[in-house]
Amino acid sequence: MKILAIETSCDETAAAVVEDGNLVLSSSIATSKELHERTGGIVPEVAARKQVDFILPVIKDCLEQSNLSLRDIDKFAVTVGPGLIGSLVVGVSAAKSLAFSTGKELIPVNHLIGHLYANWLNTVTPPTLPAIALIVSGGHTDLVYMKDHGDFEYLGGTLDDAAGEAFDKTARLLNLKKYLGGVEISKIAATINKSSIEGQLPRPKIRDLDFDFSFSGLKSAVKRLVDAGNFEVSHVAKEFEDSIVEVLVSKTMRAVVEKNAKTLLLGGGVSANAKLRAILKDVCSKHNIKLYLPPAEFCTDSATYIASCAYFNQRSIPLEEIEINPSLGVMDYEFIQK
Ligand code: KG4
Ligand code: ZN
Protein backbone atom coordinates (compact mmCIF):
# COMPACT_ATOMS: atom_id res chain seq x y z
CA MET A 1 0.00 0.00 0.00
CA LYS A 2 1.33 3.41 -1.00
CA ILE A 3 0.58 6.30 1.36
CA LEU A 4 1.28 9.93 0.46
CA ALA A 5 1.79 11.92 3.66
CA ILE A 6 1.95 15.65 4.31
CA GLU A 7 3.72 17.25 7.27
CA THR A 8 3.45 21.00 7.96
CA SER A 9 3.54 21.28 11.74
CA CYS A 10 6.22 23.98 12.02
CA ASP A 11 8.69 25.55 9.57
CA GLU A 12 9.12 22.54 7.29
CA THR A 13 6.76 21.72 4.43
CA ALA A 14 7.14 18.04 3.62
CA ALA A 15 5.52 15.36 1.50
CA ALA A 16 6.54 11.73 1.05
CA VAL A 17 5.33 8.48 -0.45
CA VAL A 18 6.01 5.35 1.61
CA GLU A 19 5.09 1.77 0.70
CA ASP A 20 3.72 -0.55 3.40
CA GLY A 21 4.96 1.72 6.19
CA ASN A 22 8.54 0.80 5.39
CA LEU A 23 9.95 1.60 1.96
CA VAL A 24 10.47 5.32 1.31
CA LEU A 25 9.68 5.85 -2.38
CA SER A 26 10.17 9.62 -2.21
CA SER A 27 10.54 12.49 0.23
CA SER A 28 10.49 16.20 -0.41
CA ILE A 29 11.16 18.90 2.20
CA ALA A 30 11.17 22.70 1.90
CA THR A 31 11.94 24.91 4.87
CA SER A 32 11.57 28.53 5.94
CA LYS A 33 14.31 28.05 8.58
CA GLU A 34 16.63 30.66 7.02
CA LEU A 35 13.95 33.36 7.47
CA HIS A 36 13.60 32.49 11.18
CA GLU A 37 17.37 32.39 11.61
CA ARG A 38 17.41 36.04 10.52
CA THR A 39 14.81 37.04 13.12
CA GLY A 40 16.33 34.80 15.80
CA GLY A 41 13.12 32.84 16.37
CA ILE A 42 10.12 31.51 14.55
CA VAL A 43 7.52 34.00 13.35
CA PRO A 44 4.35 31.87 13.00
CA GLU A 45 2.77 34.09 10.32
CA VAL A 46 5.93 33.90 8.20
CA ALA A 47 6.07 30.11 8.62
CA ALA A 48 2.40 29.79 7.57
CA ARG A 49 2.89 31.97 4.48
CA LYS A 50 5.86 29.89 3.39
CA GLN A 51 3.77 26.73 3.89
CA VAL A 52 1.36 28.13 1.29
CA ASP A 53 4.24 28.79 -1.12
CA PHE A 54 5.83 25.37 -0.66
CA ILE A 55 2.91 22.95 -0.30
CA LEU A 56 2.12 22.30 -3.97
CA PRO A 57 5.78 22.13 -5.12
CA VAL A 58 6.64 19.51 -2.44
CA ILE A 59 3.59 17.36 -3.28
CA LYS A 60 4.46 17.57 -6.99
CA ASP A 61 8.12 16.84 -6.27
CA CYS A 62 7.42 13.76 -4.16
CA LEU A 63 5.18 12.33 -6.89
CA GLU A 64 7.77 13.08 -9.58
CA GLN A 65 10.63 11.58 -7.56
CA SER A 66 8.73 8.31 -7.22
CA ASN A 67 7.40 8.42 -10.79
CA LEU A 68 3.84 8.13 -9.49
CA SER A 69 0.61 9.99 -10.14
CA LEU A 70 -2.23 10.58 -7.68
CA ARG A 71 -3.98 7.55 -9.21
CA ASP A 72 -1.20 5.30 -7.84
CA ILE A 73 -1.65 6.51 -4.26
CA ASP A 74 -3.82 4.26 -2.07
CA LYS A 75 -4.35 6.58 0.91
CA PHE A 76 -3.31 10.01 2.19
CA ALA A 77 -2.03 10.96 5.65
CA VAL A 78 -1.46 14.27 7.38
CA THR A 79 -0.09 15.66 10.64
CA VAL A 80 -2.99 17.19 12.61
CA GLY A 81 -0.92 18.34 15.62
CA PRO A 82 0.86 19.37 17.72
CA GLY A 83 2.29 22.40 15.95
CA LEU A 84 1.64 25.95 14.82
CA ILE A 85 -1.99 26.43 13.87
CA GLY A 86 -1.30 28.45 10.71
CA SER A 87 1.19 25.87 9.46
CA LEU A 88 -1.05 22.88 10.29
CA VAL A 89 -4.02 24.47 8.49
CA VAL A 90 -2.11 24.53 5.21
CA GLY A 91 -1.13 20.84 5.30
CA VAL A 92 -4.50 19.60 6.53
CA SER A 93 -6.41 21.66 3.91
CA ALA A 94 -4.18 20.35 1.13
CA ALA A 95 -4.53 16.76 2.36
CA LYS A 96 -8.33 17.03 2.67
CA SER A 97 -8.52 18.44 -0.87
CA LEU A 98 -6.42 15.57 -2.23
CA ALA A 99 -8.53 12.96 -0.44
CA PHE A 100 -11.81 14.64 -1.45
CA SER A 101 -10.91 15.02 -5.12
CA THR A 102 -9.58 11.46 -5.47
CA GLY A 103 -12.21 9.80 -3.23
CA LYS A 104 -9.50 8.17 -1.11
CA GLU A 105 -9.08 7.95 2.65
CA LEU A 106 -7.15 10.47 4.76
CA ILE A 107 -5.46 9.24 7.94
CA PRO A 108 -4.78 11.86 10.66
CA VAL A 109 -1.43 11.49 12.45
CA ASN A 110 -0.08 12.74 15.78
CA HIS A 111 3.32 14.29 14.97
CA LEU A 112 4.91 13.06 18.22
CA ILE A 113 3.94 9.44 17.70
CA GLY A 114 4.86 9.85 14.04
CA HIS A 115 8.48 10.57 15.02
CA LEU A 116 8.80 7.05 16.46
CA TYR A 117 7.93 5.47 13.12
CA ALA A 118 11.24 6.72 11.71
CA ASN A 119 12.45 3.40 13.16
CA TRP A 120 10.21 1.44 10.78
CA LEU A 121 11.59 3.07 7.61
CA ASN A 122 13.80 1.36 5.03
CA THR A 123 14.64 -1.54 7.34
CA VAL A 124 14.46 -5.32 7.06
CA THR A 125 14.39 -5.62 10.86
CA PRO A 126 11.64 -3.29 12.10
CA PRO A 127 11.14 -2.94 15.87
CA THR A 128 9.12 -5.50 17.77
CA LEU A 129 6.63 -4.32 20.38
CA PRO A 130 6.23 -3.79 23.31
CA ALA A 131 8.94 -1.18 23.69
CA ILE A 132 9.88 1.84 25.76
CA ALA A 133 9.84 4.92 23.55
CA LEU A 134 11.56 8.24 24.17
CA ILE A 135 10.38 11.19 22.08
CA VAL A 136 12.84 14.07 22.22
CA SER A 137 11.96 16.93 19.90
CA GLY A 138 12.12 20.71 19.89
CA GLY A 139 8.88 21.12 21.80
CA HIS A 140 8.41 17.76 23.56
CA THR A 141 10.15 15.25 25.79
CA ASP A 142 7.94 12.24 26.46
CA LEU A 143 8.61 8.78 27.79
CA VAL A 144 5.96 6.18 26.93
CA TYR A 145 5.46 2.42 27.05
CA MET A 146 4.36 1.39 23.57
CA LYS A 147 2.53 -1.90 24.01
CA ASP A 148 1.38 -2.09 20.41
CA HIS A 149 0.53 0.26 17.53
CA GLY A 150 -2.01 2.72 18.95
CA ASP A 151 -1.68 1.33 22.49
CA PHE A 152 0.43 3.55 24.74
CA GLU A 153 0.96 4.00 28.46
CA TYR A 154 2.22 7.42 29.46
CA LEU A 155 5.19 7.30 31.82
CA GLY A 156 6.33 10.90 32.00
CA GLY A 157 7.30 14.06 30.19
CA THR A 158 8.79 17.47 30.57
CA LEU A 159 7.37 19.78 33.20
CA ASP A 160 8.84 22.85 31.49
CA ASP A 161 11.42 23.12 28.68
CA ALA A 162 11.77 20.19 26.29
CA ALA A 163 15.25 18.76 25.66
CA GLY A 164 15.48 20.37 22.19
CA GLU A 165 14.24 23.68 23.56
CA ALA A 166 16.92 23.58 26.28
CA PHE A 167 19.59 22.90 23.64
CA ASP A 168 18.30 25.79 21.51
CA LYS A 169 18.03 28.28 24.40
CA THR A 170 21.52 27.36 25.64
CA ALA A 171 22.97 27.77 22.14
CA ARG A 172 21.52 31.26 22.14
CA LEU A 173 22.91 32.03 25.62
CA LEU A 174 26.35 30.89 24.45
CA ASN A 175 26.01 33.01 21.32
CA LEU A 176 26.41 29.97 19.08
CA LYS A 177 23.21 30.33 17.10
CA LYS A 178 20.02 32.30 17.55
CA TYR A 179 17.64 29.65 16.18
CA LEU A 180 17.73 25.83 16.48
CA GLY A 181 21.31 25.64 17.82
CA GLY A 182 21.17 22.09 19.22
CA VAL A 183 23.57 20.78 16.60
CA GLU A 184 26.04 23.63 17.25
CA ILE A 185 26.18 22.80 20.99
CA SER A 186 26.88 19.20 20.10
CA LYS A 187 29.60 20.13 17.59
CA ILE A 188 31.50 22.44 19.91
CA ALA A 189 31.13 20.05 22.87
CA ALA A 190 32.77 17.33 20.76
CA THR A 191 35.93 19.44 20.33
CA ILE A 192 37.06 18.68 23.91
CA ASN A 193 37.38 15.46 25.91
CA LYS A 194 36.73 16.81 29.39
CA SER A 195 34.96 19.92 30.59
CA SER A 196 36.79 22.13 33.08
CA ILE A 197 33.43 22.51 34.89
CA GLU A 198 32.56 18.80 34.86
CA GLY A 199 29.76 17.94 37.30
CA GLN A 200 29.06 21.59 38.11
CA LEU A 201 25.74 21.93 36.27
CA PRO A 202 22.67 20.27 37.84
CA ARG A 203 21.25 16.94 36.58
CA PRO A 204 17.58 17.93 37.11
CA LYS A 205 15.32 15.27 38.64
CA ILE A 206 17.85 12.51 37.97
CA ARG A 207 17.25 10.92 41.39
CA ASP A 208 13.47 11.40 41.41
CA LEU A 209 11.57 8.17 41.07
CA ASP A 210 9.08 9.56 38.55
CA PHE A 211 9.63 9.70 34.79
CA ASP A 212 9.22 13.45 34.39
CA PHE A 213 11.87 15.84 33.15
CA SER A 214 12.66 19.48 33.86
CA PHE A 215 15.34 21.30 31.90
CA SER A 216 14.57 24.98 32.53
CA GLY A 217 16.70 25.08 35.71
CA LEU A 218 19.64 23.71 33.74
CA LYS A 219 19.31 26.53 31.23
CA SER A 220 19.13 29.06 34.09
CA ALA A 221 22.30 27.56 35.60
CA VAL A 222 24.05 28.13 32.24
CA LYS A 223 22.75 31.70 32.24
CA ARG A 224 24.26 32.32 35.68
CA LEU A 225 27.64 31.06 34.41
CA VAL A 226 27.41 33.30 31.35
CA ASP A 227 26.35 36.33 33.40
CA ALA A 228 29.30 35.81 35.75
CA GLY A 229 31.62 35.96 32.69
CA ASN A 230 34.94 34.14 32.44
CA PHE A 231 33.61 30.97 30.82
CA GLU A 232 34.76 28.89 27.89
CA VAL A 233 32.00 28.10 25.44
CA SER A 234 33.14 24.57 24.57
CA HIS A 235 33.47 23.59 28.26
CA VAL A 236 30.00 24.92 29.14
CA ALA A 237 28.51 23.27 26.03
CA LYS A 238 30.05 19.92 26.93
CA GLU A 239 28.93 20.05 30.54
CA PHE A 240 25.42 21.09 29.45
CA GLU A 241 25.19 18.26 26.91
CA ASP A 242 26.51 15.74 29.44
CA SER A 243 23.84 16.81 31.91
CA ILE A 244 20.93 16.46 29.46
CA VAL A 245 22.20 13.13 28.13
CA GLU A 246 22.77 11.71 31.62
CA VAL A 247 19.24 12.63 32.70
CA LEU A 248 17.62 11.28 29.51
CA VAL A 249 19.57 8.01 29.63
CA SER A 250 19.09 7.47 33.35
CA LYS A 251 15.29 7.97 33.31
CA THR A 252 14.84 6.02 30.08
CA MET A 253 16.82 3.02 31.30
CA ARG A 254 14.89 3.05 34.58
CA ALA A 255 11.69 2.82 32.55
CA VAL A 256 13.17 -0.07 30.56
CA VAL A 257 13.95 -1.94 33.79
CA GLU A 258 10.60 -1.12 35.43
CA LYS A 259 8.61 -2.38 32.44
CA ASN A 260 11.01 -5.24 31.81
CA ALA A 261 11.16 -4.06 28.20
CA LYS A 262 13.50 -5.69 25.71
CA THR A 263 13.27 -2.92 23.12
CA LEU A 264 13.95 0.82 23.24
CA LEU A 265 12.92 3.28 20.50
CA LEU A 266 13.99 6.88 20.07
CA GLY A 267 12.37 9.59 17.98
CA GLY A 268 12.53 13.37 17.42
CA GLY A 269 15.19 15.89 16.47
CA VAL A 270 17.34 15.40 19.58
CA SER A 271 17.71 11.69 18.77
CA ALA A 272 20.24 12.91 16.17
CA ASN A 273 22.53 13.89 19.05
CA ALA A 274 25.75 11.90 18.73
CA LYS A 275 26.50 11.77 22.45
CA LEU A 276 23.00 10.53 23.33
CA ARG A 277 23.23 7.87 20.59
CA ALA A 278 26.68 6.69 21.70
CA ILE A 279 25.78 6.36 25.39
CA LEU A 280 22.48 4.60 24.69
CA LYS A 281 24.22 2.15 22.34
CA ASP A 282 26.73 1.36 25.03
CA VAL A 283 24.22 0.97 27.88
CA CYS A 284 21.74 -1.04 25.79
CA SER A 285 24.37 -3.46 24.54
CA LYS A 286 25.52 -4.04 28.15
CA HIS A 287 21.92 -4.78 29.25
CA ASN A 288 20.98 -6.76 26.16
CA ILE A 289 18.29 -4.28 25.11
CA LYS A 290 17.51 -3.95 21.41
CA LEU A 291 17.96 -0.26 20.61
CA TYR A 292 16.39 1.50 17.61
CA LEU A 293 17.78 4.90 16.67
CA PRO A 294 16.33 6.61 13.60
CA PRO A 295 18.80 7.18 10.77
CA ALA A 296 20.02 10.82 10.83
CA GLU A 297 17.92 11.80 7.78
CA PHE A 298 14.71 10.71 9.58
CA CYS A 299 15.41 12.32 12.99
CA THR A 300 14.17 15.81 12.14
CA ASP A 301 10.86 16.74 10.57
CA SER A 302 9.81 14.99 7.37
CA ALA A 303 6.65 13.34 6.02
CA THR A 304 8.25 9.89 5.69
CA TYR A 305 7.44 8.66 9.19
CA ILE A 306 4.01 10.33 9.12
CA ALA A 307 3.20 7.98 6.23
CA SER A 308 4.60 5.00 8.15
CA CYS A 309 2.63 5.89 11.31
CA ALA A 310 -0.53 6.17 9.19
CA TYR A 311 0.06 2.72 7.68
CA PHE A 312 0.32 1.04 11.09
CA ASN A 313 -2.60 3.01 12.58
CA GLN A 314 -5.20 2.97 9.84
CA ARG A 315 -8.73 3.88 10.65
CA SER A 316 -11.43 5.12 8.39
CA ILE A 317 -12.55 8.59 9.51
CA PRO A 318 -14.94 10.85 7.57
CA LEU A 319 -13.00 13.82 6.16
CA GLU A 320 -15.20 16.35 7.92
CA GLU A 321 -14.33 14.80 11.30
CA ILE A 322 -10.59 15.28 10.84
CA GLU A 323 -9.61 18.28 12.94
CA ILE A 324 -6.47 20.24 13.70
CA ASN A 325 -5.21 20.27 17.29
CA PRO A 326 -2.17 22.54 17.78
CA SER A 327 -1.72 21.33 21.37
CA LEU A 328 -2.17 17.60 20.78
CA GLY A 329 -0.33 15.62 23.47
CA VAL A 330 1.43 12.31 23.06
CA MET A 331 -1.53 10.45 24.58
CA ASP A 332 -4.13 12.20 22.40
CA TYR A 333 -4.22 9.47 19.83
CA GLU A 334 -7.81 8.20 20.16
CA PHE A 335 -8.38 9.07 16.54
CA ILE A 336 -5.72 6.63 15.43
CA GLN A 337 -6.50 3.88 17.94
CA LYS A 338 -7.57 0.60 16.35
O1 KG4 B 1 11.71 16.89 15.96
P1 KG4 B 1 12.23 18.18 15.47
O2 KG4 B 1 12.82 18.25 14.11
O3 KG4 B 1 11.13 19.28 15.53
C1 KG4 B 1 10.09 19.23 16.43
O4 KG4 B 1 9.14 18.45 16.18
O5 KG4 B 1 10.19 19.95 17.44
O6 KG4 B 1 13.30 18.63 16.57
C2 KG4 B 1 14.02 19.82 16.46
C3 KG4 B 1 14.91 19.94 17.68
C4 KG4 B 1 15.55 21.31 17.82
O7 KG4 B 1 15.40 21.74 19.15
C5 KG4 B 1 17.01 21.03 17.49
O8 KG4 B 1 17.91 21.93 18.09
C6 KG4 B 1 17.18 19.64 18.04
O9 KG4 B 1 15.98 18.98 17.65
N1 KG4 B 1 18.35 18.93 17.48
C7 KG4 B 1 19.42 18.56 18.22
C8 KG4 B 1 20.32 17.95 17.33
N2 KG4 B 1 19.76 17.96 16.08
C9 KG4 B 1 18.55 18.57 16.20
N3 KG4 B 1 19.68 18.69 19.53
C10 KG4 B 1 20.85 18.21 19.99
N4 KG4 B 1 21.78 17.62 19.19
C11 KG4 B 1 21.56 17.46 17.88
N5 KG4 B 1 22.47 16.87 17.10
ZN1 ZN C 1 9.16 16.95 14.99
XYZ file of C-alpha atoms and ligand atoms in Angstrom, residues 7 9-12 82 111-112 115 135-140 162-168 179-187 241 267-275 299-302 305, ligand 1:
72
model
C 3.725 17.254 7.275
C 3.539 21.280 11.742
C 6.215 23.976 12.016
C 8.691 25.550 9.574
C 9.119 22.541 7.285
C 0.857 19.373 17.715
C 3.322 14.286 14.974
C 4.907 13.059 18.222
C 8.484 10.573 15.023
C 10.378 11.191 22.084
C 12.838 14.071 22.223
C 11.957 16.928 19.904
C 12.125 20.711 19.890
C 8.878 21.116 21.798
C 8.405 17.763 23.560
C 11.771 20.193 26.291
C 15.246 18.756 25.658
C 15.485 20.366 22.188
C 14.237 23.679 23.558
C 16.924 23.584 26.278
C 19.591 22.897 23.635
C 18.302 25.790 21.514
C 17.639 29.654 16.184
C 17.734 25.827 16.481
C 21.307 25.643 17.820
C 21.172 22.085 19.224
C 23.571 20.780 16.599
C 26.041 23.634 17.246
C 26.183 22.798 20.989
C 26.878 19.203 20.104
C 29.605 20.125 17.589
C 25.187 18.264 26.906
C 12.373 9.589 17.979
C 12.530 13.366 17.422
C 15.189 15.890 16.469
C 17.341 15.399 19.582
C 17.709 11.689 18.773
C 20.240 12.912 16.167
C 22.533 13.894 19.054
C 25.753 11.895 18.725
C 26.498 11.766 22.449
C 15.409 12.319 12.988
C 14.169 15.806 12.144
C 10.856 16.742 10.575
C 9.806 14.992 7.373
C 7.438 8.661 9.187
O 11.709 16.886 15.962
P 12.227 18.178 15.471
O 12.825 18.252 14.105
O 11.132 19.280 15.532
C 10.092 19.230 16.430
O 9.135 18.446 16.185
O 10.194 19.950 17.443
O 13.299 18.630 16.573
C 14.025 19.825 16.456
C 14.908 19.945 17.683
C 15.553 21.305 17.820
O 15.395 21.742 19.152
C 17.013 21.029 17.490
O 17.912 21.934 18.090
C 17.177 19.643 18.039
O 15.983 18.980 17.647
N 18.345 18.932 17.484
C 19.417 18.563 18.221
C 20.324 17.945 17.329
N 19.759 17.962 16.080
C 18.548 18.568 16.201
N 19.676 18.687 19.533
C 20.853 18.207 19.985
N 21.776 17.615 19.193
C 21.561 17.456 17.876
N 22.469 16.871 17.096
